[in-house]
Tab-separated table of C-alpha atoms in Angstrom:
chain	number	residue	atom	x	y	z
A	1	UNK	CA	-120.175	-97.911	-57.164
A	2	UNK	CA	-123.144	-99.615	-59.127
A	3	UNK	CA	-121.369	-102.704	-59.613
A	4	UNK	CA	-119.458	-102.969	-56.004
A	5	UNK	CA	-123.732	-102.846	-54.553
A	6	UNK	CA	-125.028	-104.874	-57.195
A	7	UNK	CA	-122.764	-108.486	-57.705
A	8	UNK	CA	-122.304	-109.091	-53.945
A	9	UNK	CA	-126.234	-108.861	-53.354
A	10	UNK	CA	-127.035	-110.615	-56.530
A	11	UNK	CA	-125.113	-113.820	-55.487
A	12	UNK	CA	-126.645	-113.750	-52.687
A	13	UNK	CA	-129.793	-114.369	-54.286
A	14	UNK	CA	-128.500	-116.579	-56.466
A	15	UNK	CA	-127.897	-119.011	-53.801
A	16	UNK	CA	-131.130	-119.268	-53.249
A	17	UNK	CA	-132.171	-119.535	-56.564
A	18	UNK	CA	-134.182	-122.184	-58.016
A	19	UNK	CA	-135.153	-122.791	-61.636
A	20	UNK	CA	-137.595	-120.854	-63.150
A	21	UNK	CA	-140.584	-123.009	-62.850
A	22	UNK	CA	-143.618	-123.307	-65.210
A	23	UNK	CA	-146.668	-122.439	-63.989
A	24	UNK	CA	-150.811	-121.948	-65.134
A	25	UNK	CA	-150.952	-120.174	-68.696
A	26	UNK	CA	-153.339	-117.897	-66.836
A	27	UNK	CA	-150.542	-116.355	-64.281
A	28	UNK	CA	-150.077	-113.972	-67.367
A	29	UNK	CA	-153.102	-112.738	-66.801
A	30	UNK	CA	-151.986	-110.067	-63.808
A	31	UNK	CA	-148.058	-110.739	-64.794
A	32	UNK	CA	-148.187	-108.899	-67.870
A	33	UNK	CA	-150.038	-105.838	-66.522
A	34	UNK	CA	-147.903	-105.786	-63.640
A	35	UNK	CA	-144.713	-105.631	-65.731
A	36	UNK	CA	-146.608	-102.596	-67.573
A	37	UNK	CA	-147.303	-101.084	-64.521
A	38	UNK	CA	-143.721	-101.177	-63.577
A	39	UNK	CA	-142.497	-99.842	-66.632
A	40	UNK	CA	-144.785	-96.905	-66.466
A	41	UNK	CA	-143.374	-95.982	-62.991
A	42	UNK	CA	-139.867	-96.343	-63.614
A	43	UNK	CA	-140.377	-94.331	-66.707
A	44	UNK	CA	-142.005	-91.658	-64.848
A	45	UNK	CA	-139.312	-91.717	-61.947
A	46	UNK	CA	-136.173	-91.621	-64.838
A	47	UNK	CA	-138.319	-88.367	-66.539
A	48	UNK	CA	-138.133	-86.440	-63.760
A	49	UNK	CA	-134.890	-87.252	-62.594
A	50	UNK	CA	-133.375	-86.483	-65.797
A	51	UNK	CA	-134.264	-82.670	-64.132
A	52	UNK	CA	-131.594	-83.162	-61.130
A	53	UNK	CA	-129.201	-85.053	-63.081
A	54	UNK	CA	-127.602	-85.490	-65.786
A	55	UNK	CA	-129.629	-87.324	-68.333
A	56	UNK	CA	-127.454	-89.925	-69.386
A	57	UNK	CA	-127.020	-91.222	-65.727
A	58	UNK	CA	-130.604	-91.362	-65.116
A	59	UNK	CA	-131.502	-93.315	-68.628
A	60	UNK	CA	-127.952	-95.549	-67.406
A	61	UNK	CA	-130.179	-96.160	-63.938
A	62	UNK	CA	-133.674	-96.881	-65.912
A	63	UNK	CA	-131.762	-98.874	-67.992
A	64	UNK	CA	-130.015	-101.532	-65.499
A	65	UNK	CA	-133.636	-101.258	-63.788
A	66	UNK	CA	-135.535	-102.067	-67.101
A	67	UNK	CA	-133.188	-105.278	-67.498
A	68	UNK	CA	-133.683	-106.773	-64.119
A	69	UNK	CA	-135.998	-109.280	-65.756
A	70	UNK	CA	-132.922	-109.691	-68.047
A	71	UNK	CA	-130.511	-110.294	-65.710
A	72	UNK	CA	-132.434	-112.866	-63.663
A	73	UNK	CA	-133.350	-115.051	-66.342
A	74	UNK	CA	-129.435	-114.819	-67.351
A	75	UNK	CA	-128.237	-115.364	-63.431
A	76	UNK	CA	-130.832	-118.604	-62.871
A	77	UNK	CA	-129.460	-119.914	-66.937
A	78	UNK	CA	-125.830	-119.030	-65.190
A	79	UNK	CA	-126.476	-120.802	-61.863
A	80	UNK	CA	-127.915	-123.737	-63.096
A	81	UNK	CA	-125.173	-124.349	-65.887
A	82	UNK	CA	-127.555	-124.072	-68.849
A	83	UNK	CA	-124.280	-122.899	-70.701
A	84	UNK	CA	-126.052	-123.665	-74.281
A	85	UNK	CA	-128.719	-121.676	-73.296
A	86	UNK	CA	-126.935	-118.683	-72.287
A	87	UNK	CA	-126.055	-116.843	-75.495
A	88	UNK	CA	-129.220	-117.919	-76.480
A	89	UNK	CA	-130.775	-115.618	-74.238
A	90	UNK	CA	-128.300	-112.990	-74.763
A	91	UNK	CA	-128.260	-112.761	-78.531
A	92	UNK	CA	-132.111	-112.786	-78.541
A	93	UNK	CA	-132.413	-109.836	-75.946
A	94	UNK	CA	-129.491	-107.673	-77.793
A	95	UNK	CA	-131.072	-108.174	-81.368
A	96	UNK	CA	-134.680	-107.215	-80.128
A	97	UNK	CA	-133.233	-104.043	-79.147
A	98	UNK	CA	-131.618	-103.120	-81.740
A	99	UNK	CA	-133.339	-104.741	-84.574
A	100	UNK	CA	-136.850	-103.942	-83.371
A	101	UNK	CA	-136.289	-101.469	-80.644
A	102	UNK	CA	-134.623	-98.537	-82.106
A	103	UNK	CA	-137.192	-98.752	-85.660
A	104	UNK	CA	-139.731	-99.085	-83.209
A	105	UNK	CA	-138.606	-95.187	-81.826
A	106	UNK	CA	-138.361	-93.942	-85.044
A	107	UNK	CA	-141.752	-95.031	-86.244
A	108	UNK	CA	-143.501	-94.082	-83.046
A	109	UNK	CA	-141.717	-90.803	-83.038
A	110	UNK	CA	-142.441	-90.504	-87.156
A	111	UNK	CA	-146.787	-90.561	-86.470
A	112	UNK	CA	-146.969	-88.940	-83.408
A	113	UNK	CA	-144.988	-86.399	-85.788
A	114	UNK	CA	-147.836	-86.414	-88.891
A	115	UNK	CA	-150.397	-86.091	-86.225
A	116	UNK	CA	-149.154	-83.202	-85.093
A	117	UNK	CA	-148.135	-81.336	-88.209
A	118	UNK	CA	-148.937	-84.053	-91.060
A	119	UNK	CA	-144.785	-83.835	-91.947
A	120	UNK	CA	-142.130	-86.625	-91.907
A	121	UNK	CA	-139.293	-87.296	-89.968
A	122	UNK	CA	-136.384	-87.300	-92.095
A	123	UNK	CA	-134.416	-88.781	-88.655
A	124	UNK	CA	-134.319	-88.522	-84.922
A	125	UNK	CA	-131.436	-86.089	-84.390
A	126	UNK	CA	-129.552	-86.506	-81.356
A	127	UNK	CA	-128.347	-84.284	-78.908
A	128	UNK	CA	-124.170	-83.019	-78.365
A	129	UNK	CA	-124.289	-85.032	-74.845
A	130	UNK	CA	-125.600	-88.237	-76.279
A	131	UNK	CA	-122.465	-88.709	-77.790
A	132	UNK	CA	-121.367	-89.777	-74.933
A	133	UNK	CA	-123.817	-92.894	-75.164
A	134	UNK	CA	-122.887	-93.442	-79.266
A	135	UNK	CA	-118.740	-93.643	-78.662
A	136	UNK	CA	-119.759	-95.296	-75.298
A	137	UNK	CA	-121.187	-97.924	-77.505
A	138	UNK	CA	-118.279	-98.982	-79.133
A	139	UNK	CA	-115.788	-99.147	-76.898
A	140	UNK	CA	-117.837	-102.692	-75.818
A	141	UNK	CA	-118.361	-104.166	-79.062
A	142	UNK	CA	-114.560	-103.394	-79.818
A	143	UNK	CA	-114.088	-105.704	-76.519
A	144	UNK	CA	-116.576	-108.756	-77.779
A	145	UNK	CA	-115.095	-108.847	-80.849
A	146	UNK	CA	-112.112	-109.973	-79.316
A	147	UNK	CA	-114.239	-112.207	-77.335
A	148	UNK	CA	-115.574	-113.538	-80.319
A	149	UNK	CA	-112.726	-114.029	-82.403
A	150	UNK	CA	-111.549	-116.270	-79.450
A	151	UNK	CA	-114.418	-117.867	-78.934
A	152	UNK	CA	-114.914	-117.999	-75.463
A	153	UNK	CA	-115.930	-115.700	-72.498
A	154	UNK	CA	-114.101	-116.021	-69.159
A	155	UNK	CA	-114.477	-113.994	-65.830
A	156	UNK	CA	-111.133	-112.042	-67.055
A	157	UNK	CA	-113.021	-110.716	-69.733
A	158	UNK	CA	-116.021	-110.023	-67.075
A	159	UNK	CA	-113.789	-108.021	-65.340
A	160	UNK	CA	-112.894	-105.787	-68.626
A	161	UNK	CA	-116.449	-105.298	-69.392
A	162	UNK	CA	-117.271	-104.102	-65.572
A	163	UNK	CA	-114.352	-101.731	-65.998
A	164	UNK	CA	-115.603	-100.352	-69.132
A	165	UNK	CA	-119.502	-99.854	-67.812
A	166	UNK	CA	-117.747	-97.757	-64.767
A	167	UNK	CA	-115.843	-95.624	-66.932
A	168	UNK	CA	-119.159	-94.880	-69.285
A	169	UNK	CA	-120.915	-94.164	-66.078
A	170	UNK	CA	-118.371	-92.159	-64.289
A	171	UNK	CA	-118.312	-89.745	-67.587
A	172	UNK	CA	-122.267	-89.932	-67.113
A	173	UNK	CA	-122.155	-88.119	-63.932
A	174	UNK	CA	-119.817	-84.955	-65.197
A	175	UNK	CA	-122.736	-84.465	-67.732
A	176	UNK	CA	-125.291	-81.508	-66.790
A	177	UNK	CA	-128.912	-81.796	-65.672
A	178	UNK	CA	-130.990	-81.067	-68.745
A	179	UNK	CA	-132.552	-78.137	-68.911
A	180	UNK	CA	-135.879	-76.935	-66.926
A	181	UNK	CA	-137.192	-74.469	-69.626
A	182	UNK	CA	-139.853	-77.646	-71.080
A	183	UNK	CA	-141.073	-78.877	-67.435
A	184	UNK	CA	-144.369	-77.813	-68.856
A	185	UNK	CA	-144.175	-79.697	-71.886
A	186	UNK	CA	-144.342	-83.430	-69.361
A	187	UNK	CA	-147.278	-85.295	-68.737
A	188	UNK	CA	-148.984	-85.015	-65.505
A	189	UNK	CA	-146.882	-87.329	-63.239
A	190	UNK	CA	-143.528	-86.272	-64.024
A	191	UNK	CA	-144.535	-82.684	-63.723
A	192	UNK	CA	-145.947	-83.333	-60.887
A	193	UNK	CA	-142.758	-84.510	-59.656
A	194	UNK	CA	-140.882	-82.178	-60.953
A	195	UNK	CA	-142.406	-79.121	-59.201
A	196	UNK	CA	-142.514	-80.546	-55.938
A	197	UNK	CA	-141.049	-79.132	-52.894
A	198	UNK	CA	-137.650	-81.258	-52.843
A	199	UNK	CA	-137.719	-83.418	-50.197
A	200	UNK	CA	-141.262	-84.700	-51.764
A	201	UNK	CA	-140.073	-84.917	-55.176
A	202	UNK	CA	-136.665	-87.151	-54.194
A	203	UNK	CA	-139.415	-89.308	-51.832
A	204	UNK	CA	-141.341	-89.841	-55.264
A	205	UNK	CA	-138.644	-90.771	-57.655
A	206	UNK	CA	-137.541	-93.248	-55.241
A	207	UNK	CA	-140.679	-94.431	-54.426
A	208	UNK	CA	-141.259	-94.811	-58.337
A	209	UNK	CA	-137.432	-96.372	-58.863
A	210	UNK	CA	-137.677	-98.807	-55.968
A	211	UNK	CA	-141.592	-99.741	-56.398
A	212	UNK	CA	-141.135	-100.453	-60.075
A	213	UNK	CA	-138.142	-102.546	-59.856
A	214	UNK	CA	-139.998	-104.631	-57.329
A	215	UNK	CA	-142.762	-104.818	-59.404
A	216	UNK	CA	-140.583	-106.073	-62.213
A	217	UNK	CA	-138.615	-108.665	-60.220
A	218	UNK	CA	-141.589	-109.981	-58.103
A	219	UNK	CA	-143.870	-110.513	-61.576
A	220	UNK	CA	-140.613	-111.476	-63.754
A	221	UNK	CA	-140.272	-115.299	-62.957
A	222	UNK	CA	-144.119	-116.448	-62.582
A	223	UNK	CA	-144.791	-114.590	-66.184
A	224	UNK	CA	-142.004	-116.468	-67.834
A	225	UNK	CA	-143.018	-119.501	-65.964
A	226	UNK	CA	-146.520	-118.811	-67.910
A	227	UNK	CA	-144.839	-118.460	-70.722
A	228	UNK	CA	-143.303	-121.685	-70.405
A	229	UNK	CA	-146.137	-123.236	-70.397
A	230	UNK	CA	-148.065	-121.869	-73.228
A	231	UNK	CA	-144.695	-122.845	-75.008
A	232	UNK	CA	-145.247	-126.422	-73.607
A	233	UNK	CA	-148.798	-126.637	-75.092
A	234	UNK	CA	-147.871	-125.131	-78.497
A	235	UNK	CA	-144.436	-127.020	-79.138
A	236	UNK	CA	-141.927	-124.579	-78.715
A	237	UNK	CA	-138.625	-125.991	-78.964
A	238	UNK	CA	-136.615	-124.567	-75.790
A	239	UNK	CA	-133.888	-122.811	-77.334
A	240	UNK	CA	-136.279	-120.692	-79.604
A	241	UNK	CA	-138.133	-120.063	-76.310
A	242	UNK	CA	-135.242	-118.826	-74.977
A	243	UNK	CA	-133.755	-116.709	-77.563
A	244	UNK	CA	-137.008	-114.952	-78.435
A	245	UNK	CA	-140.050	-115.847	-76.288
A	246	UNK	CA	-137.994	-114.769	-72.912
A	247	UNK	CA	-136.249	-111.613	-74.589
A	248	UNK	CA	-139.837	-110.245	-75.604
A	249	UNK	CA	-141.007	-110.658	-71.740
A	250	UNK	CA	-137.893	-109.097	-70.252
A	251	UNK	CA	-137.378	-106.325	-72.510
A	252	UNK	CA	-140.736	-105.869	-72.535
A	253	UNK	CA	-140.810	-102.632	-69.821
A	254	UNK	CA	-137.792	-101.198	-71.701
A	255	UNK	CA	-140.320	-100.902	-75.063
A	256	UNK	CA	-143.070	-99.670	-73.272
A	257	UNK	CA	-140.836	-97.005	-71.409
A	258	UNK	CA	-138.963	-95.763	-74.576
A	259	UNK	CA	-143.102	-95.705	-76.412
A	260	UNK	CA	-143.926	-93.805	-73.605
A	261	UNK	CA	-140.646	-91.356	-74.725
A	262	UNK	CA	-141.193	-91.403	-78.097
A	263	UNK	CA	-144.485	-90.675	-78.532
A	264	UNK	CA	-143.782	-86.861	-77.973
A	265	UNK	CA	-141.058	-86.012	-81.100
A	266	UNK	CA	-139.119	-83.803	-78.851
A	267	UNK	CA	-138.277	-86.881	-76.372
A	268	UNK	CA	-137.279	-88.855	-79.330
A	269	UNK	CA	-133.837	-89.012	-78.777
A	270	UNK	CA	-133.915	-89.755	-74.734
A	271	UNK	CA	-135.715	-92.778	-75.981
A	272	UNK	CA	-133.263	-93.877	-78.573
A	273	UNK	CA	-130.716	-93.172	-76.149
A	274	UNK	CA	-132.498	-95.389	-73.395
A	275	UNK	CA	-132.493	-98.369	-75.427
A	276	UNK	CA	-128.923	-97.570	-76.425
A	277	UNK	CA	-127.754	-97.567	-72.843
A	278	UNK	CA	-129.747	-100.784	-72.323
A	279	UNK	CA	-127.184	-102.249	-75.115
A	280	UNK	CA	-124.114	-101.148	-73.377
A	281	UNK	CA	-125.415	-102.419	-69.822
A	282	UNK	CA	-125.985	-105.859	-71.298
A	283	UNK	CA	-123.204	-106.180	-73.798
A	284	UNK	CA	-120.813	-105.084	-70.612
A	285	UNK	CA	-122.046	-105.848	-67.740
A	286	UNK	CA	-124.776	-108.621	-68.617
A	287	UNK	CA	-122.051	-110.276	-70.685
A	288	UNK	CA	-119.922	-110.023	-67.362
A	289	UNK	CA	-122.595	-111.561	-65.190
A	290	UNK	CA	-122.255	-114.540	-66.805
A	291	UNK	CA	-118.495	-116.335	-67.030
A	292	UNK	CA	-118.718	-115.020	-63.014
A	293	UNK	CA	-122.198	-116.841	-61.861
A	294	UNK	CA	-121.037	-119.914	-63.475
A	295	UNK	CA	-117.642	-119.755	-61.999
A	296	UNK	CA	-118.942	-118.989	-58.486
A	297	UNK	CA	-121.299	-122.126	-59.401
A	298	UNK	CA	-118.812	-124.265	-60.690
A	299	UNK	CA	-116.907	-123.827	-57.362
A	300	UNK	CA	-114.137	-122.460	-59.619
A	301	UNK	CA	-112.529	-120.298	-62.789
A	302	UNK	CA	-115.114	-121.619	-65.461
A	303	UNK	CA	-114.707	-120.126	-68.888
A	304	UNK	CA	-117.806	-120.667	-71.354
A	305	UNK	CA	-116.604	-121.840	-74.397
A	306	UNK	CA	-118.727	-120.654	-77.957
A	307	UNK	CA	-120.115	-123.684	-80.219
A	308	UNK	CA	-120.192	-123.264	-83.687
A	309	UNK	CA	-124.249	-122.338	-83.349
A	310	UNK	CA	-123.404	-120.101	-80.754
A	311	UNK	CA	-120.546	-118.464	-82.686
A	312	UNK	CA	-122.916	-117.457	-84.928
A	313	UNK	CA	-125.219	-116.189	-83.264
A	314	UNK	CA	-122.953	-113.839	-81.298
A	315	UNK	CA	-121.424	-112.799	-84.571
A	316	UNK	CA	-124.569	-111.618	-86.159
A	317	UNK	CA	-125.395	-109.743	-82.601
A	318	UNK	CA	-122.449	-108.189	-82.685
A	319	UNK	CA	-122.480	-107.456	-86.495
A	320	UNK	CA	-126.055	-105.966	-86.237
A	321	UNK	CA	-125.000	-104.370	-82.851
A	322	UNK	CA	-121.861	-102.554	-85.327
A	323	UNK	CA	-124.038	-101.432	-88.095
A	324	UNK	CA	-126.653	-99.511	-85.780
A	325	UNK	CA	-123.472	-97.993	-84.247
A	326	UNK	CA	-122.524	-96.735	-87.508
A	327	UNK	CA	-125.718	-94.968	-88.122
A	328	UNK	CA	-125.438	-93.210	-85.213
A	329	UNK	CA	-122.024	-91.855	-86.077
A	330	UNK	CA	-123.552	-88.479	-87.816
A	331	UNK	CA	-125.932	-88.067	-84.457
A	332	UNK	CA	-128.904	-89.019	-85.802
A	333	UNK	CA	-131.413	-91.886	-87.161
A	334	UNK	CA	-132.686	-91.772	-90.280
A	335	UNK	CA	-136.042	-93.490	-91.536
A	336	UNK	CA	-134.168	-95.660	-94.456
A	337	UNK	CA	-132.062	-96.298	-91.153
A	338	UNK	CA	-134.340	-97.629	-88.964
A	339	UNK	CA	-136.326	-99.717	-91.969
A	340	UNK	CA	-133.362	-101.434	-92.793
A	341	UNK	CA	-132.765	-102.536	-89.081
A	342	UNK	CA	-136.378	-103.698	-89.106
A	343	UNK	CA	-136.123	-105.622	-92.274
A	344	UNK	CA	-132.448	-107.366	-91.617
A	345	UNK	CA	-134.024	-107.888	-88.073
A	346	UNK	CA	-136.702	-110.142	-89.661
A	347	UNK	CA	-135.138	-111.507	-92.568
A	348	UNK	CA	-133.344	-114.776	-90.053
A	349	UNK	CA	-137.208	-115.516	-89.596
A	350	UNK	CA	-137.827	-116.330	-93.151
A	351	UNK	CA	-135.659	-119.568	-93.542
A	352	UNK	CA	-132.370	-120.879	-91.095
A	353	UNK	CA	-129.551	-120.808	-93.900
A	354	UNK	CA	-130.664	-116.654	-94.322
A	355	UNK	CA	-128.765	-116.516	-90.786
A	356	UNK	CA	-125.146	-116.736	-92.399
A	357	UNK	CA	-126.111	-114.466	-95.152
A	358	UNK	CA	-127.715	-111.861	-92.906
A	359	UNK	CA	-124.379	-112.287	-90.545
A	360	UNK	CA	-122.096	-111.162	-93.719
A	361	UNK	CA	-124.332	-108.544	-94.426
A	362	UNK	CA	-123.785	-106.545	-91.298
A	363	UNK	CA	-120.034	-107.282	-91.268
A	364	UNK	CA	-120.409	-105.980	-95.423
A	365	UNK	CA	-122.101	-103.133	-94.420
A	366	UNK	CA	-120.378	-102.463	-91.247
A	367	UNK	CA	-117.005	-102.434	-93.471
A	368	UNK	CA	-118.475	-100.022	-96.049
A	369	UNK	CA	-119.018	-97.431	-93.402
A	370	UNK	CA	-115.887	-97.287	-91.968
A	371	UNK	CA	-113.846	-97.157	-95.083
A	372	UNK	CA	-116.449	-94.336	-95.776
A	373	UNK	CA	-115.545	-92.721	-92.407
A	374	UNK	CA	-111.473	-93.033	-92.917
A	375	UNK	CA	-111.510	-91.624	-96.199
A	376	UNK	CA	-113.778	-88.672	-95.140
A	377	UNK	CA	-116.938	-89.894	-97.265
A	378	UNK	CA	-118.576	-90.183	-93.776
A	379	UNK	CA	-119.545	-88.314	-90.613
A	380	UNK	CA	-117.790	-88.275	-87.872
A	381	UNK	CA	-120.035	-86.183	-85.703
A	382	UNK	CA	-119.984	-88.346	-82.988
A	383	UNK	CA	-116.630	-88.184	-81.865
A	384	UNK	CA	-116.520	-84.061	-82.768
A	385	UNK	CA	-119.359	-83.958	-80.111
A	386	UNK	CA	-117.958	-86.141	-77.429
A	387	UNK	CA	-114.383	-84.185	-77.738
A	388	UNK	CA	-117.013	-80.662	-76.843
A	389	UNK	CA	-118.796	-82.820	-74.303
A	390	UNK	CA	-115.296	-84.385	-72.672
A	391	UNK	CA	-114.144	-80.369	-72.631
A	392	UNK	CA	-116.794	-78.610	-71.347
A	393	UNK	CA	-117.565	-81.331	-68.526
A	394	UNK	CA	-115.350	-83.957	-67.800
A	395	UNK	CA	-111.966	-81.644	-68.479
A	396	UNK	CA	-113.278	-78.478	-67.257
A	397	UNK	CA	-115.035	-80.378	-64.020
A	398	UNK	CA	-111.314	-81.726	-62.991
């Protein structure tokens, strides 16, 4: 149902697009606290939902909301055939999330921890349902490594990708509500929220939902276009604009929303799992969005085609992308975890040839984990706990 509303109003706008235009280095000035702003609401609004239904499906929702900036950038790159830039964009967004996002949980989850109780996390354990989220992430990546190994994206392989991010979210809505014993333990919006007479508390969430995502669309374009031109003045080559300078401004409401999580330990893992879901919307239907835009631009089928520099890039994505999966496969995050994510993350800063090596890394790594896993050296946890979770919801609910 989410992707029947969505494409056919998104083209729509995308006729009318224009490019994303740069504008006065001071537009960031109420751009950036209006993104914040926006993230803060929709975080609020996914909290207390999360009360009503299942949790999953509400961090899917905040998710596809948090990466409207995303998707824009990506559908104006689409529309206007900027076919280099694309993965550009793409690769830069997925890596930030993965490579900065999830250590960024950990850490913020590991001192709000020795504040309260001067102990360490050892790891941020997940819960049986988010299982759902961990095997829902590599049912995708199985997909673009096919993609990758051929070397080129077409709207075929758009139209596997939206059939995968249905099934995750049909599964999403068998899961239960969580549980209303810790309403007490949320800040003062959300509980707020929460313990309002119903027709009230739906009135807010949507409010919050619909008010944020405006907020995030209407301040997206003029705060890149700000961006653009601070990159102008300091010599930014586009494509590293692109790749990192965008990524940071469009994912920036999904790290302020999964701070905002982490920052109490218990909440931990909803955060984790937000940014995890924000991988599987954009490596599924993000991915999708693409091949289809161009196509509908084109006036015709258009398949993009990888060069070798865009190969590579999508390669280390999805080899970074595979070894976070991995560590996810026992159902938790360790700290050595997260560090090493941080550090590999960084490591393609330090000189342009480090790229390659960092790519085989993951891949190395990536391999040593699953041979771990088949001869029983390794957890399986995560597929134990989606079996229970399939059972007791999805099974039992038919």
């Amino acid at each position: 149902m989410l992707q029947r509303n969505f494409y056919p109003g998104f083209f729509l706008f995308l006729f009318f697009a224009a490019p994303i235009h740069q504008t006065s280095p001071s537009t960031i000035l109420w751009t950036a606290p209006a993104i914040l702003v926006s993230a803060l609401m929709i975080a609020w609004a996914a909290e207390s939902a999360q009360y009503f239904v299942a949790q999953g499906f509400a961090l899917a929702i905040l998710a596809w909301m948090q990466t409207l900036p995303e998707f824009a950038v990506e559908a104006v790159l689409a529309w206007k055939q900027q076919v280099p830039l694309l993965l550009a964009n793409l690769t830069g967004a997925l890596r930030l999330l993965t490579g900065l996002g999830w250590p960024v949980i950990y850490f913020t989850a590991a001192m709000a921890q020795r504040r309260r109780d001067g102990k360490q996390l050892e790891a941020i354990r997940l819960h049986r349902h988010h299982s759902v989220e961990v095997v829902g992430l590599l049912v995708p990546l199985s997909y673009i490594a096919v993609i990758a190994v051929k070397g080129s994206l077409t709207i075929y392989d758009g139209g596997v990708l939206i059939a995968i991010y249905t099934a995750y979210l049909i599964i999403l809505t068998k899961l239960p509500p969580e549980e209303a014993e810790c309403i007490d333990d949320l800040e003062f919006v959300p509980r707020t929220i929460v313990t309002s007479p119903r027709v009230l508390r739906v009135s807010m969430i949507a409010v919050l939902f619909v008010a944020g995502g405006f907020l995030i669309y209407y301040a997206a374009e003029p705060f890149l276009g700000s961006l653009l031109a601070l990159s102008a003045v300091l010599g930014v080559p586009n494509f590293v604009f692109i790749q990192w300078v965008a990524p940071l401004v469009s994912e920036f409401p999904e790290m302020a929303s999964t701070i905002y999580f982490a920052r109490t330990v218990e909440r931990a893992p909803m955060a984790l799992m937000n940014m995890v879901s924000s991988n599987i919307n954009q490596w599924t239907l993000l991915v999708a969005m693409l091949p289809i835009v161009l196509s509908v631009s084109m006036g015709g089928p258009t398949a993009i085609h990888f060069d070798e520099q865009q190969k590579l890039e999508l390669l280390m994505t999805l080899g970074q992308a595979l070894v976070g999966m991995m560590f996810l496969m026992n159902m938790e995050l360790a700290w050595w975890e997260a560090t090493m994510l941080l550090l590999l993350f960084f490591v393609p800063f330090l000189h342009p040839a480090a790229a390659k090596m960092v790519t085989a890394a993951y891949f190395l790594w990536a391999g040593v984990e699953l041979i771990r896993m088949i001869f029983g050296r390794g957890k399986l946890t995560a597929f134990v706990k989606f079996g229970e979770t399939w059972r007791a919801h999805v099974t039992r609910g038919a």
